[in-house]
Amino acid sequence: MSGSNGLARQQIADRVAQEFQDGWIVNLGVGMPTMCSNTPIDTDIIYHSENGVIGYGPVLPAGQEDLHLVNAGGQNVSLKPGAAVVHHADSFAIIRSGRIDVTVLGIYEAACNGDFANWKVAGAKGGGIGGAMDLAACAKNVFVILEHTTRDGKPRLLKECALPVTARGRVSLVATNLGLFKPLGDRFLLREIAPGVTVDQIRAATGAPIEVPADLKTIQTL
Amino acid sequence: MSGSNGLARQQIADRVAQEFQDGWIVNLGVGMPTMCSNTPIDTDIIYHSENGVIGYGPVLPAGQEDLHLVNAGGQNVSLKPGAAVVHHADSFAIIRSGRIDVTVLGIYEAACNGDFANWKVAGAKGGGIGGAMDLAACAKNVFVILEHTTRDGKPRLLKECALPVTARGRVSLVATNLGLFKPLGDRFLLREIAPGVTVDQIRAATGAPIEVPADLKTIQTL
Amino acid sequence: MARSKIFGSFAAAVADIPDGSTIAFAGFAYPGVPFNLIRALLDQGAKGLTCITNGTGGAGADRMPDIGMLVEAGQVAKVVAAFTAPTRASDRIPLTRYVDEGKIEAELVPQGTLAERLRAAGAGIPAFYTPTAVGTELAAGRETRVFGGREYLLEHAMPVDVAFLRAWKADSFGNLLFRRSQRNFNPIMAMAARLVIVEVEEDFLQPGEIDPDEVHTPGIFVQRMVKIPPAPEGLWPARRAERGAKA
Amino acid sequence: MARSKIFGSFAAAVADIPDGSTIAFAGFAYPGVPFNLIRALLDQGAKGLTCITNGTGGAGADRMPDIGMLVEAGQVAKVVAAFTAPTRASDRIPLTRYVDEGKIEAELVPQGTLAERLRAAGAGIPAFYTPTAVGTELAAGRETRVFGGREYLLEHAMPVDVAFLRAWKADSFGNLLFRRSQRNFNPIMAMAARLVIVEVEEDFLQPGEIDPDEVHTPGIFVQRMVKIPPAPEGLWPARRAERGAKA
């Protein structure tokens, strides 16, 4: 494979955060998704985390942490004015009733049929689901973030997931270091390409057909 | 029918209240059951009402009402120290999960099989259930209070309810102006008799067999 | 950046409610009843409504706006309530005549089942099982199932289009506080509805003035709020003595 | 007249928990975890436990008492959790080895389903339907049903014998306040349990000192409480810098 490695992790998160619309209730998964809240965007976002925090703000600097308050990733966040706290059953009532406008999840694999996998690695007996299955099944939009290939270069964007899925047919946006993709059933639409990356490079690194629009845009990094 | 009319309404309620045990969570229905909270008893009772009030106290005198606070009967009650308020779903979670030690309900008919009826009068299209079906199905003990006969002298204690039932087989104590009864399946056990009332009088006024213990006690009025 | 949730009048807050809406009305006895919103809906005139409520009211000399008035105004197609007839045969409520004449459909639901069906709608739970009403006329012909040796009745979620609430305090983001038994159905109806309209007793607070730990209904559930003006312009329940004096 | 709910030590509060109990452990990350009660249970030694928890912990150099320690002490027969393996293949948690060797049963439950199954147990609801996990390995061979054109999975209530909670404040009657995200599973585990034991951070208040409108868990759900002594006798989570300093 030749060409650029594409976007850095924060840059992928930045691009995803630009999809958030004014007034959206946003749930960010652990890992790269959390970085979306670092992106400077001028939309009014309400961050929800599984443990019942509605309206949290930036992570507090060391020494200033409120030890009673963490987000879903265990980070000691702050609260914005107007925040509210509910218990776990009410927090997932919010999720299951479709009030989360978007969940952004870090995942292992995405398929062009809209499936994705993020809770169980090959050969493991158990798994780590957390709130991902509830979010994936019920959020209005499911965005996923992942490195385009495994460490040994195998594709993570596939025709069908090889790992056990988290939810079926729910993904509407896939963001990787190489580009921004929309699952279209039997193929991925390449919505935008990372700077310095080529379409051939993406095709070689992807386990599913790629549709390339005539007016392919390049991702604008911040 | 000869003999005394038996107990006054407050006296029936007084006798029922003496069955309450220390620490019990008690739910009182509208009407005569409400009078149980007037009875001076030296047990520690926690009064729960359907609208989510846990630990209410006496009715407040006119002019001192808190207009944000009523019990299930719409009376402007007070709160005892240690009271808590929950919403309607949590209030009925408390009921359905079996945490109410006793519910006392005013009813139309009781049967010796433990059924009772209190939500629908003969010929009506609709009914008034309120929280009675939830309470009747789920409280640890279901006590019912009623006048022993209808205004025209017909029995309300029956072998089987004529009116649509509120719950089946749940009643453990029936209190009337004539006595205190325990449903035993095919008959009522007369636990205690009201002062001045005769067993013959009760038999004549009851639509089910009555078992009379050898050591029949008379209800002690306060 | 978000549009303000604070409306200048009850009329404006209910103006676009279409005919055929399913509306949940909070309240238990007087506390928490959205009297001002009900009056505005009477003026607005939407018809063919399905009204979800504990009871429809209509008794008493000092009557405040209630569902019974919507019934009498011909605005109601169906009532879902824990009381569809008075509990004493001697009492009368406006609903009875309309139900008896077949003009209005009435669905009688045990109060706890009503609360849980609303809660289920707000929790993304389409159906659940409950012990309530098993063996009664209300369960006749319906699906039951045994769990752990006990019989339970299948009940479905009750989603609503609009919820009318009355709160004690609110911040401008819509975080709500209810006082004492005013809470009752308010929080669960807020969760069950797509459009939540609240009449608020106290002046609006700024976001941050309500402790996040004390919020009863988070602002994400609330779309519209109106401050209740002082009486007589605004409707406020009165003490018994004052009600007697008025009558 | 009622017996005091306040216990003098964690050891006394957990002394009579029998082997084979099902215990729910509150907490999400650090906030709300009953560290002191877990340590007391390690000392007490009950075996054959079923542990209901979001995760079992066991990672990190500055490890506080966690379910993983109960696992390592041979006290656990089964774990029900939203995390039964680490999310990264490179991480290790103590539970994994025991599950791989077949010594402990692990039931993996989506976090929202875990919360709702506990809530159902506390609400007298034996079973409900949820959209979560439909079409996944977790739904394989299980009962599903279509409501309104969408497929849902049948889930059962999860009653527990004992719940271990950590609260911010409490009055002597057992009314509890949780601060910020400390609330998490605490209130619903309290409702799901027959015996609720709470470690409390602040000095006990008198009944009436907590506003009834602000109570998170009513005292009727609480049986035993212990005040957490200052560190080092009591266990308190530390800031990251302080944890680094200790390690």
PDB file of N, CA and C in Angstrom, chain B residues 32-73:
ATOM      1  N   MET B  32     -63.881   5.309  54.190  1.00  0.00           N
ATOM      2  CA  MET B  32     -63.663   4.777  55.535  1.00  0.00           C
ATOM      3  C   MET B  32     -62.205   4.415  55.821  1.00  0.00           C
ATOM      4  N   PRO B  33     -61.481   3.797  54.883  1.00  0.00           N
ATOM      5  CA  PRO B  33     -60.089   3.445  55.186  1.00  0.00           C
ATOM      6  C   PRO B  33     -59.254   4.637  55.645  1.00  0.00           C
ATOM      7  N   THR B  34     -59.519   5.801  55.069  1.00  0.00           N
ATOM      8  CA  THR B  34     -58.760   7.002  55.458  1.00  0.00           C
ATOM      9  C   THR B  34     -58.854   7.246  56.956  1.00  0.00           C
ATOM     10  N   MET B  35     -59.998   6.865  57.537  1.00  0.00           N
ATOM     11  CA  MET B  35     -60.211   7.097  58.966  1.00  0.00           C
ATOM     12  C   MET B  35     -59.235   6.301  59.837  1.00  0.00           C
ATOM     13  N   CYS B  36     -58.607   5.273  59.277  1.00  0.00           N
ATOM     14  CA  CYS B  36     -57.645   4.484  60.058  1.00  0.00           C
ATOM     15  C   CYS B  36     -56.502   5.359  60.569  1.00  0.00           C
ATOM     16  N   SER B  37     -56.186   6.424  59.823  1.00  0.00           N
ATOM     17  CA  SER B  37     -55.054   7.260  60.248  1.00  0.00           C
ATOM     18  C   SER B  37     -55.450   8.167  61.406  1.00  0.00           C
ATOM     19  N   ASN B  38     -56.738   8.225  61.748  1.00  0.00           N
ATOM     20  CA  ASN B  38     -57.173   8.983  62.930  1.00  0.00           C
ATOM     21  C   ASN B  38     -57.006   8.191  64.223  1.00  0.00           C
ATOM     22  N   THR B  39     -56.880   6.883  64.096  1.00  0.00           N
ATOM     23  CA  THR B  39     -56.834   6.023  65.273  1.00  0.00           C
ATOM     24  C   THR B  39     -55.531   6.222  66.036  1.00  0.00           C
ATOM     25  N   PRO B  40     -55.631   6.470  67.366  1.00  0.00           N
ATOM     26  CA  PRO B  40     -54.391   6.594  68.138  1.00  0.00           C
ATOM     27  C   PRO B  40     -53.799   5.210  68.418  1.00  0.00           C
ATOM     28  N   ILE B  41     -52.723   4.865  67.690  1.00  0.00           N
ATOM     29  CA  ILE B  41     -52.049   3.589  67.929  1.00  0.00           C
ATOM     30  C   ILE B  41     -50.589   3.886  68.194  1.00  0.00           C
ATOM     31  N   ASP B  42     -49.958   3.057  69.029  1.00  0.00           N
ATOM     32  CA  ASP B  42     -48.563   3.368  69.347  1.00  0.00           C
ATOM     33  C   ASP B  42     -47.589   2.532  68.530  1.00  0.00           C
ATOM     34  N   THR B  43     -47.966   2.261  67.284  1.00  0.00           N
ATOM     35  CA  THR B  43     -47.021   1.631  66.364  1.00  0.00           C
ATOM     36  C   THR B  43     -46.537   2.684  65.379  1.00  0.00           C
ATOM     37  N   ASP B  44     -45.376   2.420  64.815  1.00  0.00           N
ATOM     38  CA  ASP B  44     -44.712   3.336  63.893  1.00  0.00           C
ATOM     39  C   ASP B  44     -45.153   2.965  62.491  1.00  0.00           C
ATOM     40  N   ILE B  45     -46.068   3.741  61.928  1.00  0.00           N
ATOM     41  CA  ILE B  45     -46.637   3.410  60.618  1.00  0.00           C
ATOM     42  C   ILE B  45     -46.127   4.403  59.582  1.00  0.00           C
ATOM     43  N   ILE B  46     -45.824   3.895  58.388  1.00  0.00           N
ATOM     44  CA  ILE B  46     -45.454   4.766  57.278  1.00  0.00           C
ATOM     45  C   ILE B  46     -46.616   4.744  56.293  1.00  0.00           C
ATOM     46  N   TYR B  47     -47.283   5.894  56.134  1.00  0.00           N
ATOM     47  CA  TYR B  47     -48.409   5.950  55.205  1.00  0.00           C
ATOM     48  C   TYR B  47     -47.931   6.294  53.804  1.00  0.00           C
ATOM     49  N   HIS B  48     -48.338   5.459  52.858  1.00  0.00           N
ATOM     50  CA  HIS B  48     -48.010   5.638  51.432  1.00  0.00           C
ATOM     51  C   HIS B  48     -49.296   5.956  50.698  1.00  0.00           C
ATOM     52  N   SER B  49     -49.246   6.927  49.797  1.00  0.00           N
ATOM     53  CA  SER B  49     -50.414   7.115  48.933  1.00  0.00           C
ATOM     54  C   SER B  49     -50.012   7.024  47.463  1.00  0.00           C
ATOM     55  N   GLU B  50     -50.957   6.582  46.636  1.00  0.00           N
ATOM     56  CA  GLU B  50     -50.694   6.238  45.234  1.00  0.00           C
ATOM     57  C   GLU B  50     -49.958   7.324  44.471  1.00  0.00           C
ATOM     58  N   ASN B  51     -50.241   8.585  44.824  1.00  0.00           N
ATOM     59  CA  ASN B  51     -49.639   9.692  44.080  1.00  0.00           C
ATOM     60  C   ASN B  51     -48.178   9.937  44.475  1.00  0.00           C
ATOM     61  N   GLY B  52     -47.576   8.998  45.182  1.00  0.00           N
ATOM     62  CA  GLY B  52     -46.131   9.050  45.375  1.00  0.00           C
ATOM     63  C   GLY B  52     -45.664   9.646  46.681  1.00  0.00           C
ATOM     64  N   VAL B  53     -46.566   9.809  47.640  1.00  0.00           N
ATOM     65  CA  VAL B  53     -46.172  10.369  48.932  1.00  0.00           C
ATOM     66  C   VAL B  53     -45.896   9.223  49.904  1.00  0.00           C
ATOM     67  N   ILE B  54     -44.697   9.212  50.458  1.00  0.00           N
ATOM     68  CA  ILE B  54     -44.294   8.183  51.408  1.00  0.00           C
ATOM     69  C   ILE B  54     -44.033   8.871  52.742  1.00  0.00           C
ATOM     70  N   GLY B  55     -44.867   8.565  53.737  1.00  0.00           N
ATOM     71  CA  GLY B  55     -44.662   9.156  55.055  1.00  0.00           C
ATOM     72  C   GLY B  55     -45.479  10.401  55.324  1.00  0.00           C
ATOM     73  N   TYR B  56     -46.777  10.364  54.929  1.00  0.00           N
ATOM     74  CA  TYR B  56     -47.597  11.541  55.221  1.00  0.00           C
ATOM     75  C   TYR B  56     -48.197  11.440  56.607  1.00  0.00           C
ATOM     76  N   GLY B  57     -48.608  12.592  57.120  1.00  0.00           N
ATOM     77  CA  GLY B  57     -49.163  12.658  58.464  1.00  0.00           C
ATOM     78  C   GLY B  57     -50.591  13.171  58.440  1.00  0.00           C
ATOM     79  N   PRO B  58     -51.033  13.748  59.558  1.00  0.00           N
ATOM     80  CA  PRO B  58     -52.431  14.171  59.685  1.00  0.00           C
ATOM     81  C   PRO B  58     -52.853  15.208  58.639  1.00  0.00           C
ATOM     82  N   VAL B  59     -54.158  15.246  58.421  1.00  0.00           N
ATOM     83  CA  VAL B  59     -54.753  16.268  57.551  1.00  0.00           C
ATOM     84  C   VAL B  59     -54.549  17.620  58.218  1.00  0.00           C
ATOM     85  N   LEU B  60     -54.193  18.625  57.423  1.00  0.00           N
ATOM     86  CA  LEU B  60     -53.966  19.962  57.965  1.00  0.00           C
ATOM     87  C   LEU B  60     -55.290  20.718  58.083  1.00  0.00           C
ATOM     88  N   PRO B  61     -55.411  21.542  59.116  1.00  0.00           N
ATOM     89  CA  PRO B  61     -56.656  22.295  59.291  1.00  0.00           C
ATOM     90  C   PRO B  61     -56.867  23.309  58.167  1.00  0.00           C
ATOM     91  N   ALA B  62     -58.131  23.655  57.951  1.00  0.00           N
ATOM     92  CA  ALA B  62     -58.484  24.614  56.903  1.00  0.00           C
ATOM     93  C   ALA B  62     -57.679  25.893  57.076  1.00  0.00           C
ATOM     94  N   GLY B  63     -57.199  26.424  55.970  1.00  0.00           N
ATOM     95  CA  GLY B  63     -56.403  27.636  56.010  1.00  0.00           C
ATOM     96  C   GLY B  63     -54.908  27.363  56.096  1.00  0.00           C
ATOM     97  N   GLN B  64     -54.555  26.159  56.567  1.00  0.00           N
ATOM     98  CA  GLN B  64     -53.129  25.805  56.670  1.00  0.00           C
ATOM     99  C   GLN B  64     -52.713  24.756  55.649  1.00  0.00           C
ATOM    100  N   GLU B  65     -53.613  24.462  54.693  1.00  0.00           N
ATOM    101  CA  GLU B  65     -53.303  23.426  53.716  1.00  0.00           C
ATOM    102  C   GLU B  65     -52.092  23.811  52.870  1.00  0.00           C
ATOM    103  N   ASP B  66     -51.296  22.795  52.539  1.00  0.00           N
ATOM    104  CA  ASP B  66     -50.263  22.943  51.512  1.00  0.00           C
ATOM    105  C   ASP B  66     -50.919  22.506  50.202  1.00  0.00           C
ATOM    106  N   LEU B  67     -51.129  23.465  49.303  1.00  0.00           N
ATOM    107  CA  LEU B  67     -51.900  23.154  48.085  1.00  0.00           C
ATOM    108  C   LEU B  67     -51.133  22.286  47.092  1.00  0.00           C
ATOM    109  N   HIS B  68     -49.876  22.021  47.374  1.00  0.00           N
ATOM    110  CA  HIS B  68     -49.116  21.103  46.517  1.00  0.00           C
ATOM    111  C   HIS B  68     -49.165  19.669  47.036  1.00  0.00           C
ATOM    112  N   LEU B  69     -49.915  19.431  48.094  1.00  0.00           N
ATOM    113  CA  LEU B  69     -49.793  18.126  48.744  1.00  0.00           C
ATOM    114  C   LEU B  69     -51.151  17.551  49.130  1.00  0.00           C
ATOM    115  N   VAL B  70     -51.488  16.432  48.510  1.00  0.00           N
ATOM    116  CA  VAL B  70     -52.700  15.695  48.884  1.00  0.00           C
ATOM    117  C   VAL B  70     -52.373  14.211  49.006  1.00  0.00           C
ATOM    118  N   ASN B  71     -53.206  13.506  49.772  1.00  0.00           N
ATOM    119  CA  ASN B  71     -53.111  12.040  49.782  1.00  0.00           C
ATOM    120  C   ASN B  71     -54.031  11.478  48.688  1.00  0.00           C
ATOM    121  N   ALA B  72     -54.167  10.153  48.660  1.00  0.00           N
ATOM    122  CA  ALA B  72     -54.933   9.532  47.578  1.00  0.00           C
ATOM    123  C   ALA B  72     -56.388   9.973  47.586  1.00  0.00           C
ATOM    124  N   GLY B  73     -56.882  10.397  48.732  1.00  0.00           N
ATOM    125  CA  GLY B  73     -58.257  10.856  48.822  1.00  0.00           C
ATOM    126  C   GLY B  73     -58.412  12.342  48.522  1.00  0.00           C
TER     127      GLY B  73
END
